[in-house]
Each structure stands twice: as structure tokens, then as C-alpha cells.
Amino acid sequence: MIDAAGYSIEKQYEVLLFHYHWIVPRLGPAPKSDGTPVFKSLIAYDGSPLEYSWKWNTTVGEPDIRYSWEAIGKDSGTASDPLNHDPTLDYMDKVTQVLPATDYSWFRHFLAEIYNPDREFYAKELEAGEPPATTLMHAVEYNKKADFGLKSYFLARKLFMGGDPNTLQEWDDAIVKLTPGEGHPGRDALMHFMATSPEGKLMKPNVMGMDNIDSSKSRLKMYFTSTHTSFKSVREIMTMGGICDIAEESLQDLRSMILAVLGLPADFPEEEEISVEATTGGNTWKDFEALCEGFIYFFDIAPLNGKPEVKFYLTTRKYGADDLTIARNLMAWMHAHGRGTYCDAYLGMLERLSEHRGLENGKGMHAYISYQCSQKGEPDIKSYISPELYHKARYAGI
């Protein structure tokens, strides 16, 4: 990926050294002979503890590579570490040796506020039959012209069971305690939207994330899923009912990307819900039948923000055709917007990642495609790519 994205040899070496020393040893035990993971991460549908991200180039820029990952150890998901926190704590304690500007203040705050320090409480849940699940994850941004950036995330508990109804209140209580006695306009705006907007009332929290930097500069991101898929609902959520000032041109640009990637006609009605069946070309993908329908959004509500910044995620692991068709549709849109310089490299990279089954023969390598409007220039667009580390086809000959 870093080669396809145009990283220099020197920067590639730096990236690979960090990945080898700080990430690989923390990706958990080897899977079983058929590819079944010992601890199934929620980051990817097959249990992979990695999800890559390709930040698309602008008309004059270059791509950047990053990934999210889960630290996993030999005791993850057992009574001694029921929430799989120990590998994360070890990583946090040590990685500052090479990235001294890393600041985990916010992460430690939320860790203390959200979770019961008595591990026996969670061990009893495992004894009662609840499956072990991801609660924490991290990300690394391999910036070309700056130090590597680290991020951390909290996942809503009991996602396998439809989510914990107490999650939003628990997270909000912890957010308020970040700046006691001070204003938090971004948080207030989000809570108002969720309490008053018909679309806001339907959103369910699934992830909360932050940059591991000085709190005065960090984002605080809350991710929600909406079951609605019409562009009318996308417009309402992206603008937060009119609170966020997004130009109509930007909204129509987002709409055109959604329709292009999913292979829908340009005149698809804004009021009509986009069904899975309308986008999959008649194919049924059994691995994804159980996934919830809908789109994902994040809201950056850092305490210093006056208004939240909103980002849209098109859930291409659920919607759209096979991975090759999605790639070609996205690349055609990029070319039409003057951003096609790296399209051939992107497709070549995907083909190498998918040698186990071929892009045209499956779905899910394109997990999401995100779009964030910019007040200063071109929108920020990313492809989130599952490497399918535990895909059965990778182990067929073993």
C-alpha cells in the first residue's frame, strides 16, 4: 500500500520498522489451520484485527496510508482479561519511547470513567455465555510529511447483541467530565440534534475516538449508525438540521459519489431509501447478511469546537456490488473529479491484496468509503479496506 501510494523508499522503511516492532507482535496468536481466529476482532467481518485506509489524493496531492488495529494477547477474552485491555495498556506504556509527543490523557480519562475496574464483573458475563468482544482499538497514520499520528477508539459494548442502551449516556457523562464547569458547545449541539431531529433520534452510537495528542488539539469523534439511507436523511444528518453550514454544491458532490459507487442512476430520488437489493446486482453475499443496514456518521465534538464537523461513511461491505465493480465505480468518479492520478496504483494494490479470491469474486474488502466536506478545498475521501486476513480461501491449501 505504501508503495502504491508513492511513499519514498526512506519513508517506506520507516513505516515498516514501526509496523514490525510495534504492531505485528500485538496482533494476537496465529489462527487455527482453517483460518479461524483465536480471538475474533470486531474491526473486520472475518475477525481480522486490521483495517487499512487509503486517503485519496486531491487534484494536486498524494495519497496517505493509515490503518486501525486491535491489540490482542494470549489472554484476550479470558477471565483474566475479559475486555482485552492488557495488550492496549502495554502498548500505551511503551510506544511513547519512539513517539514522545503521544498523549493518552483523554484515553485514560475515558478508560477510567467507562469501565468497572473490577474485572470479575466482566468475567461473569463471559461465564454467562456472552462472547468476548472488541472494546478498544487504535490507529496509526503514516503521514508522509509529519510524525506518525496515533489515535484510539472505544467501541460500544455488546455490539453482538444489538448494543448496550446505556452506552450514549455513559459516554456523554464522561465527556462532560472532560471540562467540568466549562462550556462544550459541540457536545451540546449534538445532543440537541439527537433529541429534536427525527433523524437524530434514530442514530445509535457505536464508536468514540480521539487523537492521541495534546487535548487542546485533539478531535473527539462520536460515530453513529442510522438505518435510513435516503439522501434526504443524509442531508439532514450532515447539516445537523441546518446547524452546520455545508454548501449545496458539496452536498450534491457527496450525492453523486454515493450513486456512482453503488451503481445507481444520477436521477435516483433523494427521498427514496437505498436498499441493499438495489445495489448488489442480484448477488447475495452470505458473509454480510447479518450486518445491520444503514449508513455511518461521525461528529467531531472536541470541547473547543463551536459546531461539530460531520463525516459520512458509505457502508460498502453491505451495499454495492462486488469489490472490483466498487473499485471501478469509485475510480471513475475520481477521474471525473480530476483525482484519478493514483487510480491504477489503487487497483493494482487491491488486486495484490485479493489474490486469495479475486476482487470480482467477492465483497467486503471495501468496508467503507468516507466523505467529509471541506470549507477550504476538496473533500476528504478515504477507502477503508479489509485485508481479509482470515478469509477461508487463504487457508484452503494448508
Short mmCIF file of C-alpha atoms in Angstrom, two decimals:
data_model
loop_
_atom_site.label_atom_id
_atom_site.label_comp_id
_atom_site.label_asym_id
_atom_site.label_seq_id
_atom_site.Cartn_x
_atom_site.Cartn_y
_atom_site.Cartn_z
CA MET A 1 0.00 0.00 0.00
CA ILE A 2 2.72 2.48 0.88
CA ASP A 3 4.49 1.70 -2.37
CA ALA A 4 1.30 2.20 -4.40
CA ALA A 5 0.67 5.47 -2.57
CA GLY A 6 4.02 6.89 -3.66
CA TYR A 7 5.96 6.80 -0.38
CA SER A 8 9.70 7.27 -0.74
CA ILE A 9 11.97 4.30 -0.05
CA GLU A 10 13.18 6.00 3.13
CA LYS A 11 9.63 6.58 4.40
CA GLN A 12 8.61 3.03 3.46
CA TYR A 13 11.47 1.72 5.57
CA GLU A 14 10.38 3.89 8.49
CA VAL A 15 6.77 2.68 8.20
CA LEU A 16 7.75 -0.98 8.00
CA LEU A 17 10.04 -0.72 11.02
CA PHE A 18 7.27 0.80 13.14
CA HIS A 19 4.77 -1.79 11.91
CA TYR A 20 7.17 -4.68 12.54
CA HIS A 21 8.25 -3.64 16.04
CA TRP A 22 5.10 -2.06 17.47
CA ILE A 23 2.10 -3.58 15.71
CA VAL A 24 2.88 -7.11 14.48
CA PRO A 25 3.79 -8.52 17.94
CA ARG A 26 0.42 -7.30 19.25
CA LEU A 27 -1.89 -8.78 16.60
CA GLY A 28 -2.60 -11.91 18.61
CA PRO A 29 -1.92 -15.63 18.27
CA ALA A 30 -1.81 -17.34 14.89
CA PRO A 31 -5.22 -18.53 13.67
CA LYS A 32 -6.28 -22.16 13.54
CA SER A 33 -5.40 -24.19 10.46
CA ASP A 34 -8.68 -23.25 8.74
CA GLY A 35 -8.18 -19.53 9.39
CA THR A 36 -10.45 -19.27 12.43
CA PRO A 37 -9.01 -16.59 14.75
CA VAL A 38 -8.34 -17.42 18.38
CA PHE A 39 -9.82 -14.03 19.33
CA LYS A 40 -12.25 -12.58 16.80
CA SER A 41 -11.82 -8.83 16.45
CA LEU A 42 -14.83 -6.68 15.59
CA ILE A 43 -12.72 -4.47 13.33
CA ALA A 44 -13.42 -6.66 10.29
CA TYR A 45 -16.18 -9.13 9.45
CA ASP A 46 -13.77 -12.11 9.34
CA GLY A 47 -12.20 -11.27 12.69
CA SER A 48 -9.11 -9.57 11.25
CA PRO A 49 -7.51 -7.19 13.78
CA LEU A 50 -6.56 -4.75 10.98
CA GLU A 51 -8.44 -2.42 8.65
CA TYR A 52 -6.41 -0.40 6.16
CA SER A 53 -7.27 3.09 4.97
CA TRP A 54 -6.31 4.78 1.71
CA LYS A 55 -6.72 8.55 1.96
CA TRP A 56 -7.31 9.64 -1.62
CA ASN A 57 -5.13 12.23 -3.24
CA THR A 58 -6.51 15.63 -4.13
CA THR A 59 -6.01 17.07 -7.62
CA VAL A 60 -2.53 18.24 -6.57
CA GLY A 61 -1.71 15.98 -3.61
CA GLU A 62 -0.78 12.38 -2.89
CA PRO A 63 -2.47 9.53 -1.02
CA ASP A 64 -1.73 8.73 2.61
CA ILE A 65 -1.95 5.33 4.27
CA ARG A 66 -3.19 4.52 7.73
CA TYR A 67 -4.89 1.63 9.49
CA SER A 68 -6.92 0.82 12.55
CA TRP A 69 -5.96 -2.21 14.61
CA GLU A 70 -6.70 -4.06 17.81
CA ALA A 71 -4.01 -5.11 20.27
CA ILE A 72 -4.54 -8.78 21.14
CA GLY A 73 -2.66 -11.03 23.57
CA LYS A 74 -2.69 -14.65 24.67
CA ASP A 75 -5.22 -13.98 27.45
CA SER A 76 -7.57 -11.74 25.45
CA GLY A 77 -11.19 -12.63 26.03
CA THR A 78 -10.46 -14.89 29.00
CA ALA A 79 -11.38 -14.42 32.65
CA SER A 80 -8.02 -12.77 33.35
CA ASP A 81 -8.55 -10.16 30.60
CA PRO A 82 -12.25 -10.32 29.66
CA LEU A 83 -12.34 -6.97 27.82
CA ASN A 84 -8.94 -7.40 26.14
CA HIS A 85 -7.41 -4.33 27.78
CA ASP A 86 -3.98 -5.61 28.82
CA PRO A 87 -2.32 -5.55 25.35
CA THR A 88 -3.54 -1.97 24.86
CA LEU A 89 -2.17 -0.85 28.23
CA ASP A 90 1.19 -2.42 27.42
CA TYR A 91 1.30 -0.70 24.01
CA MET A 92 0.37 2.68 25.51
CA ASP A 93 3.07 2.43 28.15
CA LYS A 94 5.83 1.67 25.63
CA VAL A 95 5.09 3.35 22.29
CA THR A 96 5.90 6.79 23.68
CA GLN A 97 9.54 5.68 23.62
CA VAL A 98 9.54 6.27 19.86
CA LEU A 99 6.71 8.83 19.59
CA PRO A 100 7.26 11.02 22.66
CA ALA A 101 4.64 13.61 21.65
CA THR A 102 1.91 10.99 22.09
CA ASP A 103 -0.58 11.99 24.78
CA TYR A 104 -3.04 9.45 26.18
CA SER A 105 -4.66 11.80 28.71
CA TRP A 106 -8.11 11.67 27.16
CA PHE A 107 -7.91 7.96 26.51
CA ARG A 108 -7.01 7.24 30.13
CA HIS A 109 -9.82 9.54 31.28
CA PHE A 110 -12.44 7.61 29.32
CA LEU A 111 -10.92 4.25 30.27
CA ALA A 112 -11.36 5.11 33.95
CA GLU A 113 -14.83 6.61 33.54
CA ILE A 114 -16.44 3.99 31.31
CA TYR A 115 -15.25 0.65 32.66
CA ASN A 116 -15.68 -1.05 36.00
CA PRO A 117 -12.20 -1.66 37.48
CA ASP A 118 -13.44 -4.99 38.89
CA ARG A 119 -12.66 -7.46 36.09
CA GLU A 120 -14.69 -10.15 37.80
CA PHE A 121 -17.80 -8.22 36.73
CA TYR A 122 -16.95 -8.78 33.07
CA ALA A 123 -15.62 -12.29 33.64
CA LYS A 124 -19.06 -13.27 34.91
CA GLU A 125 -20.56 -12.03 31.64
CA LEU A 126 -18.29 -14.45 29.80
CA GLU A 127 -19.34 -17.25 32.13
CA ALA A 128 -22.97 -16.41 31.35
CA GLY A 129 -22.34 -17.00 27.67
CA GLU A 130 -21.67 -13.54 26.28
CA PRO A 131 -18.99 -13.74 23.56
CA PRO A 132 -15.69 -11.90 24.12
CA ALA A 133 -15.65 -8.77 22.00
CA THR A 134 -13.55 -5.80 20.99
CA THR A 135 -13.85 -2.80 23.31
CA LEU A 136 -10.70 -0.82 22.41
CA MET A 137 -8.79 -0.24 19.21
CA HIS A 138 -6.11 2.04 17.83
CA ALA A 139 -5.00 3.63 14.59
CA VAL A 140 -1.71 4.72 13.05
CA GLU A 141 -1.50 7.49 10.45
CA TYR A 142 1.65 7.09 8.38
CA ASN A 143 2.00 10.73 7.42
CA LYS A 144 4.48 11.46 4.65
CA LYS A 145 5.50 14.92 5.80
CA ALA A 146 4.97 14.78 9.56
CA ASP A 147 5.43 12.45 12.52
CA PHE A 148 3.25 9.37 12.59
CA GLY A 149 -0.08 10.07 14.26
CA LEU A 150 -1.77 7.75 16.76
CA LYS A 151 -5.47 7.52 17.56
CA SER A 152 -7.54 5.43 19.95
CA TYR A 153 -11.16 4.28 19.99
CA PHE A 154 -13.78 2.88 22.33
CA LEU A 155 -16.39 0.52 20.90
CA ALA A 156 -19.90 0.30 22.27
CA ARG A 157 -20.25 -2.83 24.35
CA LYS A 158 -22.47 -5.76 23.40
CA LEU A 159 -22.49 -4.94 19.68
CA PHE A 160 -23.17 -8.63 19.01
CA MET A 161 -26.40 -8.22 20.98
CA GLY A 162 -27.63 -5.01 19.35
CA GLY A 163 -25.66 -2.62 21.53
CA ASP A 164 -25.94 -1.52 25.14
CA PRO A 165 -28.72 1.09 25.57
CA ASN A 166 -26.66 2.77 28.30
CA THR A 167 -23.70 3.48 26.00
CA LEU A 168 -24.63 7.01 24.95
CA GLN A 169 -25.36 8.15 28.49
CA GLU A 170 -22.13 6.62 29.81
CA TRP A 171 -20.08 8.26 27.09
CA ASP A 172 -21.80 11.61 27.49
CA ASP A 173 -21.26 11.62 31.25
CA ALA A 174 -17.55 11.01 30.67
CA ILE A 175 -17.39 13.74 28.00
CA VAL A 176 -18.94 16.31 30.34
CA LYS A 177 -16.28 15.49 32.93
CA LEU A 178 -13.50 16.33 30.45
CA THR A 179 -14.07 20.04 31.02
CA PRO A 180 -16.00 20.38 34.29
CA GLY A 181 -17.59 23.77 34.76
CA GLU A 182 -16.76 24.85 31.21
CA GLY A 183 -18.87 25.10 28.08
CA HIS A 184 -18.90 22.36 25.46
CA PRO A 185 -20.87 23.77 22.51
CA GLY A 186 -20.12 20.91 20.10
CA ARG A 187 -21.43 18.32 22.53
CA ASP A 188 -24.47 20.48 23.29
CA ALA A 189 -25.27 20.83 19.58
CA LEU A 190 -25.02 17.08 19.02
CA MET A 191 -27.23 16.22 21.98
CA HIS A 192 -29.79 18.81 20.87
CA PHE A 193 -29.84 17.32 17.37
CA MET A 194 -30.31 13.81 18.72
CA ALA A 195 -33.12 14.94 20.99
CA THR A 196 -35.06 17.07 18.50
CA SER A 197 -34.40 15.82 14.95
CA PRO A 198 -36.40 12.83 13.65
CA GLU A 199 -33.15 11.61 12.05
CA GLY A 200 -31.08 12.32 15.14
CA LYS A 201 -33.42 10.31 17.33
CA LEU A 202 -32.76 7.20 15.24
CA MET A 203 -28.96 7.25 15.48
CA LYS A 204 -27.23 4.60 17.58
CA PRO A 205 -23.69 5.06 18.94
CA ASN A 206 -21.05 2.51 18.03
CA VAL A 207 -17.59 4.10 18.40
CA MET A 208 -15.95 7.04 20.17
CA GLY A 209 -12.45 8.09 19.10
CA MET A 210 -9.75 10.67 19.75
CA ASP A 211 -6.31 11.72 18.58
CA ASN A 212 -3.51 10.79 20.99
CA ILE A 213 -2.13 14.32 21.12
CA ASP A 214 -2.39 17.33 23.40
CA SER A 215 -6.06 17.72 24.31
CA SER A 216 -6.13 21.31 23.05
CA LYS A 217 -5.52 19.99 19.53
CA SER A 218 -7.32 16.64 19.58
CA ARG A 219 -10.57 15.77 17.91
CA LEU A 220 -13.27 13.94 19.87
CA LYS A 221 -15.24 11.83 17.43
CA MET A 222 -18.52 10.07 18.07
CA TYR A 223 -19.69 7.56 15.46
CA PHE A 224 -23.33 6.67 14.93
CA THR A 225 -25.30 4.36 12.66
CA SER A 226 -28.54 5.43 11.01
CA THR A 227 -30.83 2.86 9.45
CA HIS A 228 -32.09 5.46 6.98
CA THR A 229 -30.32 5.55 3.60
CA SER A 230 -32.18 8.15 1.55
CA PHE A 231 -30.19 11.21 0.56
CA LYS A 232 -32.83 13.28 2.30
CA SER A 233 -31.71 11.68 5.57
CA VAL A 234 -28.02 12.08 4.61
CA ARG A 235 -28.61 15.80 4.05
CA GLU A 236 -30.41 16.20 7.38
CA ILE A 237 -27.63 14.47 9.32
CA MET A 238 -24.69 16.07 7.50
CA THR A 239 -26.11 19.54 8.15
CA MET A 240 -27.49 18.58 11.57
CA GLY A 241 -30.82 20.03 10.59
CA GLY A 242 -29.25 23.23 9.31
CA ILE A 243 -26.80 23.85 12.16
CA CYS A 244 -23.76 23.02 10.02
CA ASP A 245 -23.23 25.27 7.03
CA ILE A 246 -22.47 22.98 4.08
CA ALA A 247 -22.74 24.35 0.56
CA GLU A 248 -25.36 22.74 -1.68
CA GLU A 249 -22.60 22.08 -4.20
CA SER A 250 -20.77 19.95 -1.63
CA LEU A 251 -23.92 18.03 -0.76
CA GLN A 252 -24.60 17.28 -4.40
CA ASP A 253 -20.99 16.18 -4.82
CA LEU A 254 -21.47 13.72 -1.96
CA ARG A 255 -24.71 12.51 -3.50
CA SER A 256 -23.00 11.91 -6.84
CA MET A 257 -20.30 9.84 -5.15
CA ILE A 258 -22.82 7.66 -3.33
CA LEU A 259 -24.80 6.99 -6.50
CA ALA A 260 -21.69 6.38 -8.60
CA VAL A 261 -20.11 3.91 -6.19
CA LEU A 262 -23.36 1.99 -5.75
CA GLY A 263 -24.12 1.97 -9.47
CA LEU A 264 -27.39 3.87 -9.13
CA PRO A 265 -28.72 6.33 -11.74
CA ALA A 266 -27.96 10.02 -11.33
CA ASP A 267 -31.69 10.78 -11.06
CA PHE A 268 -32.26 8.36 -8.16
CA PRO A 269 -34.85 10.14 -5.96
CA GLU A 270 -33.46 11.90 -2.89
CA GLU A 271 -36.45 10.79 -0.82
CA GLU A 272 -36.10 7.09 -1.67
CA GLU A 273 -34.34 4.70 0.66
CA ILE A 274 -31.40 2.86 -0.92
CA SER A 275 -31.98 -0.84 -0.43
CA VAL A 276 -29.25 -3.46 -0.37
CA GLU A 277 -31.01 -5.35 -3.16
CA ALA A 278 -30.97 -2.33 -5.47
CA THR A 279 -27.17 -2.11 -5.32
CA THR A 280 -25.84 -5.67 -5.29
CA GLY A 281 -26.59 -6.60 -8.89
CA GLY A 282 -28.73 -9.54 -7.88
CA ASN A 283 -25.94 -11.20 -5.91
CA THR A 284 -26.31 -12.44 -2.35
CA TRP A 285 -23.29 -12.23 -0.07
CA LYS A 286 -23.83 -14.65 2.80
CA ASP A 287 -20.96 -13.30 4.90
CA PHE A 288 -22.76 -9.97 5.20
CA GLU A 289 -26.41 -10.93 5.54
CA ALA A 290 -26.26 -10.46 9.32
CA LEU A 291 -24.74 -6.96 9.13
CA CYS A 292 -27.05 -4.10 10.05
CA GLU A 293 -28.32 -1.96 7.22
CA GLY A 294 -27.71 1.79 7.16
CA PHE A 295 -25.01 4.43 6.90
CA ILE A 296 -22.47 5.67 9.46
CA TYR A 297 -21.56 9.21 10.52
CA PHE A 298 -19.03 10.73 12.88
CA PHE A 299 -19.33 14.02 14.70
CA ASP A 300 -16.20 15.81 15.92
CA ILE A 301 -17.26 17.45 19.17
CA ALA A 302 -13.91 18.50 20.63
CA PRO A 303 -14.50 20.93 23.53
CA LEU A 304 -13.01 23.86 21.63
CA ASN A 305 -15.24 23.31 18.59
CA GLY A 306 -18.18 25.65 18.21
CA LYS A 307 -20.04 23.36 15.82
CA PRO A 308 -19.49 19.66 15.16
CA GLU A 309 -17.79 18.60 11.96
CA VAL A 310 -19.62 15.70 10.32
CA LYS A 311 -18.25 12.88 8.19
CA PHE A 312 -20.22 10.35 6.14
CA TYR A 313 -19.38 6.65 5.73
CA LEU A 314 -20.86 4.64 2.87
CA THR A 315 -21.06 1.07 4.15
CA THR A 316 -19.82 -0.71 1.04
CA ARG A 317 -19.35 -4.01 2.86
CA LYS A 318 -23.17 -4.13 2.95
CA TYR A 319 -24.19 -2.05 -0.08
CA GLY A 320 -22.91 -2.21 -3.65
CA ALA A 321 -21.72 -4.92 -5.99
CA ASP A 322 -18.51 -6.96 -5.87
CA ASP A 323 -15.21 -5.35 -4.90
CA LEU A 324 -13.98 -4.95 -8.46
CA THR A 325 -17.15 -3.13 -9.51
CA ILE A 326 -16.99 -0.87 -6.46
CA ALA A 327 -13.35 -0.07 -7.21
CA ARG A 328 -14.07 0.75 -10.84
CA ASN A 329 -17.09 2.89 -9.95
CA LEU A 330 -15.10 4.84 -7.37
CA MET A 331 -12.15 5.30 -9.72
CA ALA A 332 -14.44 6.59 -12.49
CA TRP A 333 -15.80 9.17 -10.05
CA MET A 334 -12.26 10.14 -9.03
CA HIS A 335 -11.20 10.56 -12.66
CA ALA A 336 -14.25 12.74 -13.33
CA HIS A 337 -13.18 14.98 -10.43
CA GLY A 338 -9.57 15.32 -11.54
CA ARG A 339 -8.30 13.00 -8.81
CA GLY A 340 -7.51 9.90 -10.85
CA THR A 341 -3.70 10.05 -10.82
CA TYR A 342 -3.35 7.11 -8.43
CA CYS A 343 -6.31 5.03 -9.62
CA ASP A 344 -4.19 2.45 -11.45
CA ALA A 345 -1.94 2.07 -8.42
CA TYR A 346 -5.00 1.72 -6.19
CA LEU A 347 -6.48 -1.07 -8.30
CA GLY A 348 -3.13 -2.85 -8.52
CA MET A 349 -2.80 -2.71 -4.75
CA LEU A 350 -6.30 -4.18 -4.29
CA GLU A 351 -5.58 -6.96 -6.76
CA ARG A 352 -2.48 -7.96 -4.82
CA LEU A 353 -4.42 -7.94 -1.55
CA SER A 354 -7.16 -10.11 -3.04
CA GLU A 355 -5.08 -12.81 -4.70
CA HIS A 356 -6.78 -15.39 -2.47
CA ARG A 357 -10.19 -14.92 -4.13
CA GLY A 358 -10.12 -12.17 -6.77
CA LEU A 359 -11.88 -8.83 -6.46
CA GLU A 360 -14.67 -9.84 -8.83
CA ASN A 361 -15.47 -12.98 -6.84
CA GLY A 362 -16.33 -11.44 -3.51
CA LYS A 363 -17.38 -8.50 -1.44
CA GLY A 364 -16.21 -6.87 1.77
CA MET A 365 -12.66 -5.82 1.01
CA HIS A 366 -14.16 -2.36 0.50
CA ALA A 367 -15.55 -1.97 4.01
CA TYR A 368 -16.42 1.75 3.83
CA ILE A 369 -15.86 4.82 1.70
CA SER A 370 -15.95 8.07 3.64
CA TYR A 371 -16.59 11.64 2.56
CA GLN A 372 -16.02 14.80 4.60
CA CYS A 373 -16.85 18.22 3.24
CA SER A 374 -14.14 20.85 3.44
CA GLN A 375 -14.57 24.59 3.79
CA LYS A 376 -11.13 25.18 2.28
CA GLY A 377 -10.94 22.92 -0.76
CA GLU A 378 -11.62 19.43 -2.00
CA PRO A 379 -13.47 16.90 0.15
CA ASP A 380 -11.55 14.37 2.21
CA ILE A 381 -12.26 10.89 0.80
CA LYS A 382 -10.98 7.59 2.15
CA SER A 383 -11.34 3.93 1.25
CA TYR A 384 -11.38 1.59 4.24
CA ILE A 385 -10.07 -1.80 3.20
CA SER A 386 -10.34 -5.13 4.99
CA PRO A 387 -7.30 -7.33 4.23
CA GLU A 388 -9.37 -10.48 4.91
CA LEU A 389 -6.54 -12.00 6.92
CA TYR A 390 -8.72 -14.91 8.00
CA HIS A 391 -10.63 -15.50 4.77
CA LYS A 392 -11.07 -19.26 4.35
CA ALA A 393 -9.60 -19.16 0.84
CA ARG A 394 -6.24 -18.07 2.28
CA TYR A 395 -6.03 -21.38 4.17
CA ALA A 396 -7.54 -23.76 1.62
CA GLY A 397 -4.20 -25.31 0.71
CA ILE A 398 -2.85 -25.65 4.23
#
